[in-house]
GROMACS .gro file of C-alpha atoms in nm:
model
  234
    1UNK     CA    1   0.000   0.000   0.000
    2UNK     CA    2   0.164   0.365  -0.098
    3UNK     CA    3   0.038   0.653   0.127
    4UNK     CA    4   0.107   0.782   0.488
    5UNK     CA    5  -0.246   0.814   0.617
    6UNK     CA    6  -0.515   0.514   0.629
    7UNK     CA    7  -0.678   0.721   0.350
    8UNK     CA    8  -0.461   0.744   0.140
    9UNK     CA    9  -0.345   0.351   0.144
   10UNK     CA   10  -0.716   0.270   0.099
   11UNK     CA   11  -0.750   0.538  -0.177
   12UNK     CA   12  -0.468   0.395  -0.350
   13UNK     CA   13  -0.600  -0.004  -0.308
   14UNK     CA   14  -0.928   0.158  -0.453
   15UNK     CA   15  -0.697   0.263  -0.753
   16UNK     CA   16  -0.540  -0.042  -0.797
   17UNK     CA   17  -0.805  -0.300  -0.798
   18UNK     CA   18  -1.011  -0.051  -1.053
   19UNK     CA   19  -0.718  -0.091  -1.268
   20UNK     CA   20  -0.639  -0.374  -1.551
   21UNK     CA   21  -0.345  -0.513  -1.400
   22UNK     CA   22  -0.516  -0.483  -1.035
   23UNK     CA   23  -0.820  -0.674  -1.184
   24UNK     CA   24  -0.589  -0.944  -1.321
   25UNK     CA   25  -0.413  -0.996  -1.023
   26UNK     CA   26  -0.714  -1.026  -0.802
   27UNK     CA   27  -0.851  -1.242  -1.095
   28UNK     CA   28  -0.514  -1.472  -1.000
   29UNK     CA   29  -0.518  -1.488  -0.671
   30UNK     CA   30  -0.888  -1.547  -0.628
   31UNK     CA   31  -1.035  -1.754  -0.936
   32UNK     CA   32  -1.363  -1.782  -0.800
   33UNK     CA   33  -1.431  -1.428  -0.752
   34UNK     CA   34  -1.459  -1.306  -1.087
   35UNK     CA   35  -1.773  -1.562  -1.141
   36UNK     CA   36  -1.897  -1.432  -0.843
   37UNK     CA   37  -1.906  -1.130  -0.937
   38UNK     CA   38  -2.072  -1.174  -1.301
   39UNK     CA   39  -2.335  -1.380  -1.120
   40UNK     CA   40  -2.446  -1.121  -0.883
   41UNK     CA   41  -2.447  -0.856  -1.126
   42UNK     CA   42  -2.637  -1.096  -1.351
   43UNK     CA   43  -2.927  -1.149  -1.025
   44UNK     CA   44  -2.917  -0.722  -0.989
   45UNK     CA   45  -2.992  -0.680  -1.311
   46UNK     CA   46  -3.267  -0.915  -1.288
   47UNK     CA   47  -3.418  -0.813  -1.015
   48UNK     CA   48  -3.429  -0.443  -1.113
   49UNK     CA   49  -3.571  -0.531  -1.454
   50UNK     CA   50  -3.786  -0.745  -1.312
   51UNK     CA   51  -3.898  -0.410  -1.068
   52UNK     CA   52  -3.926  -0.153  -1.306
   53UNK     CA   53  -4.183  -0.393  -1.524
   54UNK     CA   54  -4.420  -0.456  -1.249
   55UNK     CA   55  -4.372  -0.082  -1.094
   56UNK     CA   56  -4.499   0.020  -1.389
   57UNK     CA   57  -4.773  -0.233  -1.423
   58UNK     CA   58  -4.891  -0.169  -1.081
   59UNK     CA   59  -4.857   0.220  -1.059
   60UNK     CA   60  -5.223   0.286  -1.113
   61UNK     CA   61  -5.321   0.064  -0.769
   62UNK     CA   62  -5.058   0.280  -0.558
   63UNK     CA   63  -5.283   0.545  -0.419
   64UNK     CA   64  -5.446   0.350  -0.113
   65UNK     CA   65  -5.090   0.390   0.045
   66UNK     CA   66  -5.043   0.742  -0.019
   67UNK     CA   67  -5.175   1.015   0.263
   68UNK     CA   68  -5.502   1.169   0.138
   69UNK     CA   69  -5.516   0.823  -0.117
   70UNK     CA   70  -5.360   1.065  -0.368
   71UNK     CA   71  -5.121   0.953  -0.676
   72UNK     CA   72  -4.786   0.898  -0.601
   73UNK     CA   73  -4.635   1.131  -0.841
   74UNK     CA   74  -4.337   1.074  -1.027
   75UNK     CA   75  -4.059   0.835  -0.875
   76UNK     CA   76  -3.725   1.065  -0.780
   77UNK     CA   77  -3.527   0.799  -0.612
   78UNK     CA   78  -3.517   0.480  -0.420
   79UNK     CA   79  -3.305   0.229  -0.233
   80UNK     CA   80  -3.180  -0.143  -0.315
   81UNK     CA   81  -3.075  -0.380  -0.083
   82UNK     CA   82  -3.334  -0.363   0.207
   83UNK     CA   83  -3.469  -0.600   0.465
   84UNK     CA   84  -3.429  -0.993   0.373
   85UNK     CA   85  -3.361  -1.145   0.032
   86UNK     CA   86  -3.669  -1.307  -0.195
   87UNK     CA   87  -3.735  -1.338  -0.528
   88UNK     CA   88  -3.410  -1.539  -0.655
   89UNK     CA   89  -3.216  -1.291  -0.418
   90UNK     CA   90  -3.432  -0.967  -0.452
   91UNK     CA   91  -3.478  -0.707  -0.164
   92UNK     CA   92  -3.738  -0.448   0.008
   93UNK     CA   93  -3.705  -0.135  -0.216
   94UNK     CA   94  -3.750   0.205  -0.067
   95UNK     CA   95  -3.942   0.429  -0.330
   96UNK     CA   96  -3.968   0.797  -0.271
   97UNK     CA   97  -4.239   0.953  -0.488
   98UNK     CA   98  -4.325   1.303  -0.572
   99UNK     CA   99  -4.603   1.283  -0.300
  100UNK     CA  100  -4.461   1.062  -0.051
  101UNK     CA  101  -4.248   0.693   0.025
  102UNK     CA  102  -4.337   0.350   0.008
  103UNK     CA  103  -4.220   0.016  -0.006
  104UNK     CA  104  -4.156  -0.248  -0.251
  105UNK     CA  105  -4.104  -0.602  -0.146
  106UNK     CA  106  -4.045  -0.897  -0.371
  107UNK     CA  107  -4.289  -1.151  -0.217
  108UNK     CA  108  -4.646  -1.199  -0.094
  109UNK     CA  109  -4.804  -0.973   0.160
  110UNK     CA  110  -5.131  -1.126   0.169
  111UNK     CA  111  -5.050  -1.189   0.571
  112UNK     CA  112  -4.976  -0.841   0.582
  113UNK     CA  113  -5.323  -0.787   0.480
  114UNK     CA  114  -5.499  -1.030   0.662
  115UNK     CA  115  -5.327  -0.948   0.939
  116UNK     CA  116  -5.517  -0.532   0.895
  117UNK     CA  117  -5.849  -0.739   0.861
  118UNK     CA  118  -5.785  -0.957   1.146
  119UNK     CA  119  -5.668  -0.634   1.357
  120UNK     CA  120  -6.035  -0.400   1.254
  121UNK     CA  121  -6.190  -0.772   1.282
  122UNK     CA  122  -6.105  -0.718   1.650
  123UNK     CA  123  -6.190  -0.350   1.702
  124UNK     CA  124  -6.526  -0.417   1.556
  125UNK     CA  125  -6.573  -0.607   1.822
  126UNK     CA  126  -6.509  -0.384   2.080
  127UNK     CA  127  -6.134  -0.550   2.187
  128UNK     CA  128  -5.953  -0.258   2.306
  129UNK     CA  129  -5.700  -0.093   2.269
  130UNK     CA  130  -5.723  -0.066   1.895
  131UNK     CA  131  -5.425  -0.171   1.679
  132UNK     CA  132  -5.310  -0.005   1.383
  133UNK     CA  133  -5.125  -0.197   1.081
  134UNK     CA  134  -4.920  -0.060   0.730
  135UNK     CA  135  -5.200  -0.030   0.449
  136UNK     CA  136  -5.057  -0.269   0.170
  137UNK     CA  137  -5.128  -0.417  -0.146
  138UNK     CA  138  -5.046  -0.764  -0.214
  139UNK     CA  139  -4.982  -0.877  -0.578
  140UNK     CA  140  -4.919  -1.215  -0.499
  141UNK     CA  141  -4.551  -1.287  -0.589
  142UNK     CA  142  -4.490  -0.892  -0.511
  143UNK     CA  143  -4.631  -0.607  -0.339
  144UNK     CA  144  -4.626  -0.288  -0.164
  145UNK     CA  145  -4.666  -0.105   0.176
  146UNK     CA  146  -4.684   0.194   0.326
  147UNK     CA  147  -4.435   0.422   0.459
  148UNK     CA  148  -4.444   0.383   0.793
  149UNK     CA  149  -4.276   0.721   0.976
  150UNK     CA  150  -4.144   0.711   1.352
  151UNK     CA  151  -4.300   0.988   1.536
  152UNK     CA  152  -4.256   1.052   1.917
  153UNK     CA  153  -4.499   1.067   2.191
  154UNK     CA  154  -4.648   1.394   2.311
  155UNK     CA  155  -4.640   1.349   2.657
  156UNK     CA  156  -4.701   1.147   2.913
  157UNK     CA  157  -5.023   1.000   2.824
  158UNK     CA  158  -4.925   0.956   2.512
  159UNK     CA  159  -4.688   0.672   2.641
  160UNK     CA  160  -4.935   0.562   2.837
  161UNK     CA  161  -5.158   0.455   2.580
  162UNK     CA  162  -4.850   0.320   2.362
  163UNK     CA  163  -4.772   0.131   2.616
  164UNK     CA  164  -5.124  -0.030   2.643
  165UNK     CA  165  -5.113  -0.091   2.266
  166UNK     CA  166  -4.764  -0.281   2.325
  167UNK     CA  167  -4.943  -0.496   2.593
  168UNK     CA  168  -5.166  -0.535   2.369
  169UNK     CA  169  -4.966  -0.653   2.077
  170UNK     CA  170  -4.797  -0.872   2.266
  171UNK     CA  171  -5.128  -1.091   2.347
  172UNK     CA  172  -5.216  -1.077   2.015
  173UNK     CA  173  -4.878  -1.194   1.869
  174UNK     CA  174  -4.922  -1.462   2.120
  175UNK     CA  175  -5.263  -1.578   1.956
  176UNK     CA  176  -5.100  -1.606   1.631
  177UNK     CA  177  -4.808  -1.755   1.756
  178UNK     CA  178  -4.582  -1.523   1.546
  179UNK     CA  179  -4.211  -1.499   1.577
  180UNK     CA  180  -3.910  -1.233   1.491
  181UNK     CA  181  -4.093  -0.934   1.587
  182UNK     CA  182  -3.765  -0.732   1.686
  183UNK     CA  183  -3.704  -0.410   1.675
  184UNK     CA  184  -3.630  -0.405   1.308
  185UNK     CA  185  -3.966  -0.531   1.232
  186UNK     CA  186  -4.153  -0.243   1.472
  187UNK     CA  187  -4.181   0.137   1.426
  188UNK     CA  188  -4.297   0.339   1.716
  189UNK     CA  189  -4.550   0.561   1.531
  190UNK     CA  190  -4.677   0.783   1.751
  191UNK     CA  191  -4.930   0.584   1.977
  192UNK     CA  192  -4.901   0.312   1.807
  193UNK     CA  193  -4.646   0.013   1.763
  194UNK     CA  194  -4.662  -0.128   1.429
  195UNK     CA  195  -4.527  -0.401   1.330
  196UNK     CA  196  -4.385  -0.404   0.940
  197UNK     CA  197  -4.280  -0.745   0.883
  198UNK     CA  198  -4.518  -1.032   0.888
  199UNK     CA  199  -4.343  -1.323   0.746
  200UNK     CA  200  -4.379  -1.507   1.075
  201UNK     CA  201  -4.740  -1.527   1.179
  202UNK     CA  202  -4.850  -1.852   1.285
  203UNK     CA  203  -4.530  -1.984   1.326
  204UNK     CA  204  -4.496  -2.333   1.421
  205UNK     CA  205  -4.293  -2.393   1.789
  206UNK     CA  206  -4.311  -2.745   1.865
  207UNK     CA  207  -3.986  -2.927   1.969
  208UNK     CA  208  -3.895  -3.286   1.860
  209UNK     CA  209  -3.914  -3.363   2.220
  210UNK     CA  210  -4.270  -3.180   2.250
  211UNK     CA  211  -4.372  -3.358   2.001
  212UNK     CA  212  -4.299  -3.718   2.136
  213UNK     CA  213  -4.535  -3.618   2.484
  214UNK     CA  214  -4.890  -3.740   2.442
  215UNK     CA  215  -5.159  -3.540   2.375
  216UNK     CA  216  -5.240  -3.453   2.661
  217UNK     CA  217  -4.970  -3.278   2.728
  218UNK     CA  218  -5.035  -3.048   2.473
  219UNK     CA  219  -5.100  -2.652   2.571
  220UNK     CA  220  -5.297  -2.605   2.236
  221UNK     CA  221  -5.189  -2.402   1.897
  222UNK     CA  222  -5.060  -2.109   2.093
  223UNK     CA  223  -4.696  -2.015   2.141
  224UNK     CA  224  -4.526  -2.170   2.469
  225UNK     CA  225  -4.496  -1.813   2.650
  226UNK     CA  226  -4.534  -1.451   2.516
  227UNK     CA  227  -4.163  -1.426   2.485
  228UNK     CA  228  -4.198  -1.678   2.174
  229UNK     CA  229  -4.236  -1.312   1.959
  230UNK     CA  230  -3.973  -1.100   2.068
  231UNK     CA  231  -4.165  -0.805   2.129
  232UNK     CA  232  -4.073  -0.875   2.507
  233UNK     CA  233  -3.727  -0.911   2.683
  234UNK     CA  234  -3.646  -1.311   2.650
   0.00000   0.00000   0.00000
């Protein structure tokens, strides 16, 4: 490395391996990199195609998500490489409109939206407090969300009553028996905890060695203890 600050020796590797003889010598030392390499740009490409055809099939739909259920506008930028991988390696897209942000994610979110029925399901019937989930729209091998924005509490009561909700999410992930509700998958929006990623919901939890007890043993379909979610301390 030539240079006498960190900086500079990283500026000059930066030279280096963007140059032929640096590419060749990496090429050398590391013969499986270069097939890397053309493979992932191969799945980015893809994937983006892939994006921009069904963003533009699906524009027209967008408006639900938007405050006010206006049109999003025109599209002025948005972010790659969010959340988990899907779609042969795809990611969550953050898409910021002319009139506001949503999300793109390369997989179903028809649990995301059964998951809003299931919630005004329960404050139809009078189960308080009342819940709040992202407005979506599921495509079936694609689909979108709302931009969910953290906003603090006002005071006091405010917490109070977030608070509440959070009890109350945590019974209700409990029902479901959902799992990997950390705080990546949670926005504090206001009064209201919401959770953003749904991929878990009625997750599975039995052991092997649960599984070999007798019936009787059973406690039912629910999750062994609320911790199962991860919206509490484990």
């Amino acid at each position: 490395m030539v240079g006498d600050t960190p900086q500079q020796r990283h500026r000059y590797f930066l030279d280096w391996i963007d140059s032929a003889a640096g590419r060749r010598e990496l090429d050398d030392r590391y013969r499986l990199l270069s097939a890397d390499i053309a493979a992932q740009a191969l799945r980015t490409e893809t994937f983006l195609s892939r994006f921009a055809r069904r963003l533009t099939a699906d524009r027209a739909q967008l408006a639900p998500l938007f405050a006010h259920n206006d049109a999003p506008g025109r599209l002025l930028d948005f972010d790659c490489g969010l959340g988990d991988r899907h779609d042969h390696g795809g990611s969550v897209i953050d898409l910021r409109f002319e009139h506001g942000r949503a999300l793109y994610k390369p997989r179903s979110l028809a649990m995301d939206g059964a998951y809003a029925v299931f919630l005004a399901h329960l404050a139809e019937h009078g189960i308080e407090p009342v819940q709040a989930a992202a407005t979506t729209l599921d495509r079936g091998d694609h689909g979108y969300a709302a931009w969910i924005e953290h906003r603090p509490l006002a005071d006091e009561q405010a917490a109070q009553r977030y608070y509440h909700r959070y009890g109350g999410l945590a019974a209700i992930a409990y029902a479901l028996a959902c799992t990997d509700l950390h705080l990546e998958n949670l926005i504090a929006c206001g009064e209201y905890p919401i959770v953003i990623d749904l991929e878990t919901v009625l997750q599975p939890w039995m052991t092997r060695a649960a599984a070999s007890q007798p019936p009787t043993r059973s406690i039912g379909p629910y999750a062994p203890s609320v911790v199962f979610s991860g919206l509490l301390p484990g």
